[in-house]
């Protein structure tokens, strides 16, 4: 029973606690928001990984996650000369669509962690892990709804996810460090980041158009052959 309940509770906390704490800190004007939110997002990530481990995945369940995370990290490094134009979100979406929401989360999170050994680790790393993880998680939810076969829907989700990633990182920066005195100042931060978020969104769609159909078809075949997709959710 615990093997079933704990992963679900850890997953629920990882998904819901972070935005709830950010909203609460902004609403009540908590002075140590950066520290509090950092602790919460770190705990959320650790709980998600612990919940995945508690489900006792087989080696063949872990291998696609590790390979896709490595590919996403390598792609981010390869496109380093092009700010915000990265394939990480697209690969996380493909992972979530094929192997389920948990695998999608892990691919996005691990890709951020691994690639930051090249780009530099810092207080932004857990937030990048969470944001990219949630992109893969959302793709898994779309797959559960039976929408993963529609490339236009997945591209629309990919486009929205580029801005969603920016919302997470920008909100953390605003609430944790800038402490704006008015909504105008807060919106100014979002506006300044808009070109980068738009580039991220366009890049995600571009990579999905190039990779989604062939990768999903091949990965789905692997999932069926080794009974991976059924265990992903």
PDB file of C-alpha atoms in Angstrom:
ATOM      1  CA  UNK A   1       0.000   0.000   0.000  1.00  0.00           C
ATOM      2  CA  UNK A   2       2.793   2.436   0.904  1.00  0.00           C
ATOM      3  CA  UNK A   3       4.506   1.705  -2.404  1.00  0.00           C
ATOM      4  CA  UNK A   4       1.389   3.051  -4.148  1.00  0.00           C
ATOM      5  CA  UNK A   5       0.489   5.937  -1.838  1.00  0.00           C
ATOM      6  CA  UNK A   6       3.910   7.517  -1.244  1.00  0.00           C
ATOM      7  CA  UNK A   7       4.766   8.112  -4.930  1.00  0.00           C
ATOM      8  CA  UNK A   8       1.382   9.760  -5.465  1.00  0.00           C
ATOM      9  CA  UNK A   9       1.760  11.967  -2.378  1.00  0.00           C
ATOM     10  CA  UNK A  10       5.311  12.926  -3.358  1.00  0.00           C
ATOM     11  CA  UNK A  11       4.131  13.717  -6.871  1.00  0.00           C
ATOM     12  CA  UNK A  12       1.256  15.861  -5.598  1.00  0.00           C
ATOM     13  CA  UNK A  13       3.576  17.809  -3.288  1.00  0.00           C
ATOM     14  CA  UNK A  14       6.191  18.311  -6.000  1.00  0.00           C
ATOM     15  CA  UNK A  15       3.596  19.663  -8.414  1.00  0.00           C
ATOM     16  CA  UNK A  16       1.515  21.808  -6.083  1.00  0.00           C
ATOM     17  CA  UNK A  17       3.702  23.031  -3.237  1.00  0.00           C
ATOM     18  CA  UNK A  18       6.048  25.217  -5.278  1.00  0.00           C
ATOM     19  CA  UNK A  19       3.471  27.537  -6.889  1.00  0.00           C
ATOM     20  CA  UNK A  20       1.487  27.604  -3.634  1.00  0.00           C
ATOM     21  CA  UNK A  21       4.527  28.804  -1.662  1.00  0.00           C
ATOM     22  CA  UNK A  22       5.432  31.417  -4.279  1.00  0.00           C
ATOM     23  CA  UNK A  23       1.909  32.817  -4.220  1.00  0.00           C
ATOM     24  CA  UNK A  24       1.795  32.806  -0.416  1.00  0.00           C
ATOM     25  CA  UNK A  25       5.177  34.543  -0.117  1.00  0.00           C
ATOM     26  CA  UNK A  26       4.147  37.212  -2.618  1.00  0.00           C
ATOM     27  CA  UNK A  27       0.778  37.732  -0.954  1.00  0.00           C
ATOM     28  CA  UNK A  28       2.122  38.054   2.584  1.00  0.00           C
ATOM     29  CA  UNK A  29       5.345  39.832   1.635  1.00  0.00           C
ATOM     30  CA  UNK A  30       7.712  37.313   3.218  1.00  0.00           C
ATOM     31  CA  UNK A  31      11.183  38.854   3.430  1.00  0.00           C
ATOM     32  CA  UNK A  32      13.095  35.591   3.091  1.00  0.00           C
ATOM     33  CA  UNK A  33      11.163  34.447   0.046  1.00  0.00           C
ATOM     34  CA  UNK A  34      14.295  33.436  -1.882  1.00  0.00           C
ATOM     35  CA  UNK A  35      15.407  31.098   0.916  1.00  0.00           C
ATOM     36  CA  UNK A  36      11.948  29.718   1.688  1.00  0.00           C
ATOM     37  CA  UNK A  37      11.092  29.039  -1.943  1.00  0.00           C
ATOM     38  CA  UNK A  38      14.500  27.469  -2.548  1.00  0.00           C
ATOM     39  CA  UNK A  39      13.966  25.035   0.320  1.00  0.00           C
ATOM     40  CA  UNK A  40      10.489  24.150  -0.919  1.00  0.00           C
ATOM     41  CA  UNK A  41      11.495  23.565  -4.545  1.00  0.00           C
ATOM     42  CA  UNK A  42      14.500  21.488  -3.435  1.00  0.00           C
ATOM     43  CA  UNK A  43      12.257  19.385  -1.171  1.00  0.00           C
ATOM     44  CA  UNK A  44       9.731  19.009  -3.976  1.00  0.00           C
ATOM     45  CA  UNK A  45      12.383  17.677  -6.340  1.00  0.00           C
ATOM     46  CA  UNK A  46      13.808  15.317  -3.741  1.00  0.00           C
ATOM     47  CA  UNK A  47      10.353  13.995  -2.907  1.00  0.00           C
ATOM     48  CA  UNK A  48       9.564  13.441  -6.560  1.00  0.00           C
ATOM     49  CA  UNK A  49      12.771  11.466  -7.056  1.00  0.00           C
ATOM     50  CA  UNK A  50      12.136   9.543  -3.832  1.00  0.00           C
ATOM     51  CA  UNK A  51       8.598   8.764  -4.942  1.00  0.00           C
ATOM     52  CA  UNK A  52       9.866   7.485  -8.274  1.00  0.00           C
ATOM     53  CA  UNK A  53      12.431   5.347  -6.480  1.00  0.00           C
ATOM     54  CA  UNK A  54       9.758   4.031  -4.095  1.00  0.00           C
ATOM     55  CA  UNK A  55       7.820   2.717  -7.079  1.00  0.00           C
ATOM     56  CA  UNK A  56      10.800   0.404  -7.684  1.00  0.00           C
ATOM     57  CA  UNK A  57      11.344   1.012 -11.389  1.00  0.00           C
ATOM     58  CA  UNK A  58      13.124  -1.657 -13.343  1.00  0.00           C
ATOM     59  CA  UNK A  59      16.399  -0.948 -15.096  1.00  0.00           C
ATOM     60  CA  UNK A  60      14.606  -0.959 -18.432  1.00  0.00           C
ATOM     61  CA  UNK A  61      12.207   1.698 -17.087  1.00  0.00           C
ATOM     62  CA  UNK A  62      15.113   3.932 -16.091  1.00  0.00           C
ATOM     63  CA  UNK A  63      17.152   3.605 -19.273  1.00  0.00           C
ATOM     64  CA  UNK A  64      14.852   5.668 -21.566  1.00  0.00           C
ATOM     65  CA  UNK A  65      14.747   8.417 -18.935  1.00  0.00           C
ATOM     66  CA  UNK A  66      18.528   8.487 -18.639  1.00  0.00           C
ATOM     67  CA  UNK A  67      19.103   8.418 -22.399  1.00  0.00           C
ATOM     68  CA  UNK A  68      16.550  11.127 -23.191  1.00  0.00           C
ATOM     69  CA  UNK A  69      17.815  13.329 -20.359  1.00  0.00           C
ATOM     70  CA  UNK A  70      21.359  12.956 -21.686  1.00  0.00           C
ATOM     71  CA  UNK A  71      20.205  13.824 -25.210  1.00  0.00           C
ATOM     72  CA  UNK A  72      18.354  16.885 -23.940  1.00  0.00           C
ATOM     73  CA  UNK A  73      21.400  18.022 -21.946  1.00  0.00           C
ATOM     74  CA  UNK A  74      23.701  17.459 -24.918  1.00  0.00           C
ATOM     75  CA  UNK A  75      21.325  19.383 -27.150  1.00  0.00           C
ATOM     76  CA  UNK A  76      21.277  22.305 -24.751  1.00  0.00           C
ATOM     77  CA  UNK A  77      25.070  22.391 -24.755  1.00  0.00           C
ATOM     78  CA  UNK A  78      25.224  22.043 -28.545  1.00  0.00           C
ATOM     79  CA  UNK A  79      22.941  25.069 -28.979  1.00  0.00           C
ATOM     80  CA  UNK A  80      24.750  27.116 -26.336  1.00  0.00           C
ATOM     81  CA  UNK A  81      25.661  29.881 -28.856  1.00  0.00           C
ATOM     82  CA  UNK A  82      21.944  30.538 -29.385  1.00  0.00           C
ATOM     83  CA  UNK A  83      20.367  31.996 -26.209  1.00  0.00           C
ATOM     84  CA  UNK A  84      17.013  30.414 -25.282  1.00  0.00           C
ATOM     85  CA  UNK A  85      16.986  28.324 -28.488  1.00  0.00           C
ATOM     86  CA  UNK A  86      17.250  24.895 -26.887  1.00  0.00           C
ATOM     87  CA  UNK A  87      15.716  21.420 -27.444  1.00  0.00           C
ATOM     88  CA  UNK A  88      15.252  20.549 -23.762  1.00  0.00           C
ATOM     89  CA  UNK A  89      11.528  21.324 -23.606  1.00  0.00           C
ATOM     90  CA  UNK A  90      10.837  19.385 -26.803  1.00  0.00           C
ATOM     91  CA  UNK A  91      12.671  16.284 -25.565  1.00  0.00           C
ATOM     92  CA  UNK A  92      10.892  16.463 -22.191  1.00  0.00           C
ATOM     93  CA  UNK A  93       7.557  16.709 -24.016  1.00  0.00           C
ATOM     94  CA  UNK A  94       8.373  13.672 -26.142  1.00  0.00           C
ATOM     95  CA  UNK A  95       9.383  11.713 -23.028  1.00  0.00           C
ATOM     96  CA  UNK A  96       6.183  12.621 -21.213  1.00  0.00           C
ATOM     97  CA  UNK A  97       4.020  11.866 -24.234  1.00  0.00           C
ATOM     98  CA  UNK A  98       5.538   8.411 -24.720  1.00  0.00           C
ATOM     99  CA  UNK A  99       6.518   7.173 -21.258  1.00  0.00           C
ATOM    100  CA  UNK A 100       4.187   9.100 -18.955  1.00  0.00           C
ATOM    101  CA  UNK A 101       4.141  12.141 -16.724  1.00  0.00           C
ATOM    102  CA  UNK A 102       6.740  10.943 -14.208  1.00  0.00           C
ATOM    103  CA  UNK A 103       9.258  10.061 -16.885  1.00  0.00           C
ATOM    104  CA  UNK A 104       8.617  13.405 -18.561  1.00  0.00           C
ATOM    105  CA  UNK A 105       9.283  15.227 -15.304  1.00  0.00           C
ATOM    106  CA  UNK A 106      12.484  13.300 -14.678  1.00  0.00           C
ATOM    107  CA  UNK A 107      13.829  13.886 -18.183  1.00  0.00           C
ATOM    108  CA  UNK A 108      13.308  17.645 -17.923  1.00  0.00           C
ATOM    109  CA  UNK A 109      14.704  17.871 -14.406  1.00  0.00           C
ATOM    110  CA  UNK A 110      17.753  15.688 -15.019  1.00  0.00           C
ATOM    111  CA  UNK A 111      18.542  17.460 -18.292  1.00  0.00           C
ATOM    112  CA  UNK A 112      18.668  20.796 -16.459  1.00  0.00           C
ATOM    113  CA  UNK A 113      20.871  19.375 -13.707  1.00  0.00           C
ATOM    114  CA  UNK A 114      23.284  17.626 -16.081  1.00  0.00           C
ATOM    115  CA  UNK A 115      23.645  20.510 -18.543  1.00  0.00           C
ATOM    116  CA  UNK A 116      24.291  23.000 -15.740  1.00  0.00           C
ATOM    117  CA  UNK A 117      27.577  21.246 -15.039  1.00  0.00           C
ATOM    118  CA  UNK A 118      28.540  22.931 -18.305  1.00  0.00           C
ATOM    119  CA  UNK A 119      26.588  26.187 -17.956  1.00  0.00           C
ATOM    120  CA  UNK A 120      27.161  26.563 -14.206  1.00  0.00           C
ATOM    121  CA  UNK A 121      25.236  25.433 -11.150  1.00  0.00           C
ATOM    122  CA  UNK A 122      23.545  27.985  -8.935  1.00  0.00           C
ATOM    123  CA  UNK A 123      20.312  28.870  -7.116  1.00  0.00           C
ATOM    124  CA  UNK A 124      18.579  28.831 -10.503  1.00  0.00           C
ATOM    125  CA  UNK A 125      19.269  25.119 -11.035  1.00  0.00           C
ATOM    126  CA  UNK A 126      16.417  23.723  -8.889  1.00  0.00           C
ATOM    127  CA  UNK A 127      14.023  26.145 -10.569  1.00  0.00           C
ATOM    128  CA  UNK A 128      15.134  25.124 -14.030  1.00  0.00           C
ATOM    129  CA  UNK A 129      14.777  21.492 -12.984  1.00  0.00           C
ATOM    130  CA  UNK A 130      11.263  22.142 -11.705  1.00  0.00           C
ATOM    131  CA  UNK A 131      10.182  24.206 -14.734  1.00  0.00           C
ATOM    132  CA  UNK A 132      11.498  21.766 -17.339  1.00  0.00           C
ATOM    133  CA  UNK A 133      10.224  18.863 -15.268  1.00  0.00           C
ATOM    134  CA  UNK A 134       6.721  20.336 -15.262  1.00  0.00           C
ATOM    135  CA  UNK A 135       6.842  20.719 -19.042  1.00  0.00           C
ATOM    136  CA  UNK A 136       7.460  16.987 -19.374  1.00  0.00           C
ATOM    137  CA  UNK A 137       4.852  16.283 -16.695  1.00  0.00           C
ATOM    138  CA  UNK A 138       2.222  18.278 -18.568  1.00  0.00           C
ATOM    139  CA  UNK A 139       2.950  16.350 -21.758  1.00  0.00           C
ATOM    140  CA  UNK A 140       2.314  13.152 -19.806  1.00  0.00           C
ATOM    141  CA  UNK A 141      -1.066  14.470 -18.718  1.00  0.00           C
ATOM    142  CA  UNK A 142      -1.935  15.244 -22.341  1.00  0.00           C
ATOM    143  CA  UNK A 143      -0.965  11.680 -23.242  1.00  0.00           C
ATOM    144  CA  UNK A 144      -3.246  10.348 -20.505  1.00  0.00           C
ATOM    145  CA  UNK A 145      -6.056  12.318 -22.152  1.00  0.00           C
ATOM    146  CA  UNK A 146      -5.237  10.660 -25.480  1.00  0.00           C
ATOM    147  CA  UNK A 147      -3.972  13.831 -27.161  1.00  0.00           C
ATOM    148  CA  UNK A 148      -0.374  12.815 -27.771  1.00  0.00           C
ATOM    149  CA  UNK A 149      -1.043  11.644 -31.350  1.00  0.00           C
ATOM    150  CA  UNK A 150      -2.022  15.140 -32.469  1.00  0.00           C
ATOM    151  CA  UNK A 151       1.085  17.043 -33.537  1.00  0.00           C
ATOM    152  CA  UNK A 152      -0.752  20.410 -33.701  1.00  0.00           C
ATOM    153  CA  UNK A 153      -1.928  20.014 -30.107  1.00  0.00           C
ATOM    154  CA  UNK A 154       1.536  19.053 -28.908  1.00  0.00           C
ATOM    155  CA  UNK A 155       3.068  21.975 -30.799  1.00  0.00           C
ATOM    156  CA  UNK A 156       0.546  24.358 -29.215  1.00  0.00           C
ATOM    157  CA  UNK A 157       1.459  22.922 -25.830  1.00  0.00           C
ATOM    158  CA  UNK A 158       5.150  23.272 -26.656  1.00  0.00           C
ATOM    159  CA  UNK A 159       4.656  26.907 -27.631  1.00  0.00           C
ATOM    160  CA  UNK A 160       2.775  27.626 -24.401  1.00  0.00           C
ATOM    161  CA  UNK A 161       5.373  25.740 -22.358  1.00  0.00           C
ATOM    162  CA  UNK A 162       8.112  28.102 -23.547  1.00  0.00           C
ATOM    163  CA  UNK A 163       6.263  30.985 -21.920  1.00  0.00           C
ATOM    164  CA  UNK A 164       5.317  28.814 -18.940  1.00  0.00           C
ATOM    165  CA  UNK A 165       8.984  28.099 -18.281  1.00  0.00           C
ATOM    166  CA  UNK A 166       9.620  31.837 -18.315  1.00  0.00           C
ATOM    167  CA  UNK A 167       6.746  32.489 -15.933  1.00  0.00           C
ATOM    168  CA  UNK A 168       8.242  30.103 -13.369  1.00  0.00           C
ATOM    169  CA  UNK A 169      11.780  31.495 -13.561  1.00  0.00           C
ATOM    170  CA  UNK A 170      10.655  35.127 -13.779  1.00  0.00           C
ATOM    171  CA  UNK A 171       8.222  34.798 -10.895  1.00  0.00           C
ATOM    172  CA  UNK A 172      10.952  33.298  -8.743  1.00  0.00           C
ATOM    173  CA  UNK A 173      13.240  36.220  -9.612  1.00  0.00           C
ATOM    174  CA  UNK A 174      10.553  38.829  -8.962  1.00  0.00           C
ATOM    175  CA  UNK A 175       9.258  37.413  -5.691  1.00  0.00           C
ATOM    176  CA  UNK A 176      12.601  36.246  -4.356  1.00  0.00           C
ATOM    177  CA  UNK A 177      14.938  39.071  -5.324  1.00  0.00           C
ATOM    178  CA  UNK A 178      13.378  42.123  -6.977  1.00  0.00           C
ATOM    179  CA  UNK A 179      10.517  42.693  -4.498  1.00  0.00           C
ATOM    180  CA  UNK A 180       8.642  45.119  -6.785  1.00  0.00           C
ATOM    181  CA  UNK A 181       6.631  47.840  -5.134  1.00  0.00           C
ATOM    182  CA  UNK A 182       3.919  47.807  -7.798  1.00  0.00           C
ATOM    183  CA  UNK A 183       2.452  45.580 -10.482  1.00  0.00           C
ATOM    184  CA  UNK A 184       3.962  47.878 -13.092  1.00  0.00           C
ATOM    185  CA  UNK A 185       7.468  47.009 -11.910  1.00  0.00           C
ATOM    186  CA  UNK A 186       6.632  43.309 -11.875  1.00  0.00           C
ATOM    187  CA  UNK A 187       5.232  43.433 -15.396  1.00  0.00           C
ATOM    188  CA  UNK A 188       8.361  45.285 -16.508  1.00  0.00           C
ATOM    189  CA  UNK A 189      10.430  42.238 -15.538  1.00  0.00           C
ATOM    190  CA  UNK A 190       8.129  39.930 -17.479  1.00  0.00           C
ATOM    191  CA  UNK A 191       8.266  42.297 -20.461  1.00  0.00           C
ATOM    192  CA  UNK A 192      12.064  42.367 -20.417  1.00  0.00           C
ATOM    193  CA  UNK A 193      12.137  38.562 -20.510  1.00  0.00           C
ATOM    194  CA  UNK A 194       9.481  38.292 -23.228  1.00  0.00           C
ATOM    195  CA  UNK A 195      11.907  38.076 -26.208  1.00  0.00           C
ATOM    196  CA  UNK A 196      13.789  35.210 -24.547  1.00  0.00           C
ATOM    197  CA  UNK A 197      10.558  33.390 -23.648  1.00  0.00           C
ATOM    198  CA  UNK A 198       9.266  33.853 -27.193  1.00  0.00           C
ATOM    199  CA  UNK A 199      12.506  32.420 -28.597  1.00  0.00           C
ATOM    200  CA  UNK A 200      12.177  29.450 -26.239  1.00  0.00           C
ATOM    201  CA  UNK A 201       8.584  28.896 -27.383  1.00  0.00           C
ATOM    202  CA  UNK A 202       9.476  29.070 -31.076  1.00  0.00           C
ATOM    203  CA  UNK A 203      12.473  26.773 -30.571  1.00  0.00           C
ATOM    204  CA  UNK A 204      10.318  24.197 -28.804  1.00  0.00           C
ATOM    205  CA  UNK A 205       7.842  24.150 -31.694  1.00  0.00           C
ATOM    206  CA  UNK A 206      10.681  23.917 -34.231  1.00  0.00           C
ATOM    207  CA  UNK A 207      12.244  20.933 -32.469  1.00  0.00           C
ATOM    208  CA  UNK A 208       8.858  19.254 -32.047  1.00  0.00           C
ATOM    209  CA  UNK A 209       8.129  19.621 -35.748  1.00  0.00           C
ATOM    210  CA  UNK A 210      11.468  18.009 -36.537  1.00  0.00           C
ATOM    211  CA  UNK A 211      11.591  15.314 -33.858  1.00  0.00           C
ATOM    212  CA  UNK A 212       8.170  14.547 -32.426  1.00  0.00           C
ATOM    213  CA  UNK A 213       6.707  12.218 -35.045  1.00  0.00           C
ATOM    214  CA  UNK A 214       9.786  10.028 -35.731  1.00  0.00           C
ATOM    215  CA  UNK A 215      10.938   9.928 -32.104  1.00  0.00           C
ATOM    216  CA  UNK A 216       7.477   9.218 -30.709  1.00  0.00           C
ATOM    217  CA  UNK A 217       6.931   6.417 -33.208  1.00  0.00           C
ATOM    218  CA  UNK A 218      10.247   4.729 -32.424  1.00  0.00           C
ATOM    219  CA  UNK A 219      10.064   5.259 -28.674  1.00  0.00           C
ATOM    220  CA  UNK A 220       6.482   4.020 -28.539  1.00  0.00           C
ATOM    221  CA  UNK A 221       7.583   0.854 -30.302  1.00  0.00           C
ATOM    222  CA  UNK A 222      10.309   0.383 -27.678  1.00  0.00           C
ATOM    223  CA  UNK A 223       7.773   1.068 -24.940  1.00  0.00           C
ATOM    224  CA  UNK A 224       5.404  -1.577 -26.274  1.00  0.00           C
ATOM    225  CA  UNK A 225       8.179  -4.109 -26.798  1.00  0.00           C
ATOM    226  CA  UNK A 226       9.500  -3.819 -23.251  1.00  0.00           C
ATOM    227  CA  UNK A 227       6.187  -2.931 -21.544  1.00  0.00           C
ATOM    228  CA  UNK A 228       7.407   0.496 -20.455  1.00  0.00           C
ATOM    229  CA  UNK A 229       4.462   2.746 -21.315  1.00  0.00           C
ATOM    230  CA  UNK A 230       2.041   0.861 -19.061  1.00  0.00           C
ATOM    231  CA  UNK A 231       4.262   1.473 -16.040  1.00  0.00           C
ATOM    232  CA  UNK A 232       4.973   5.123 -16.782  1.00  0.00           C
ATOM    233  CA  UNK A 233       1.842   6.547 -15.183  1.00  0.00           C
TER     234      UNK A 233
END
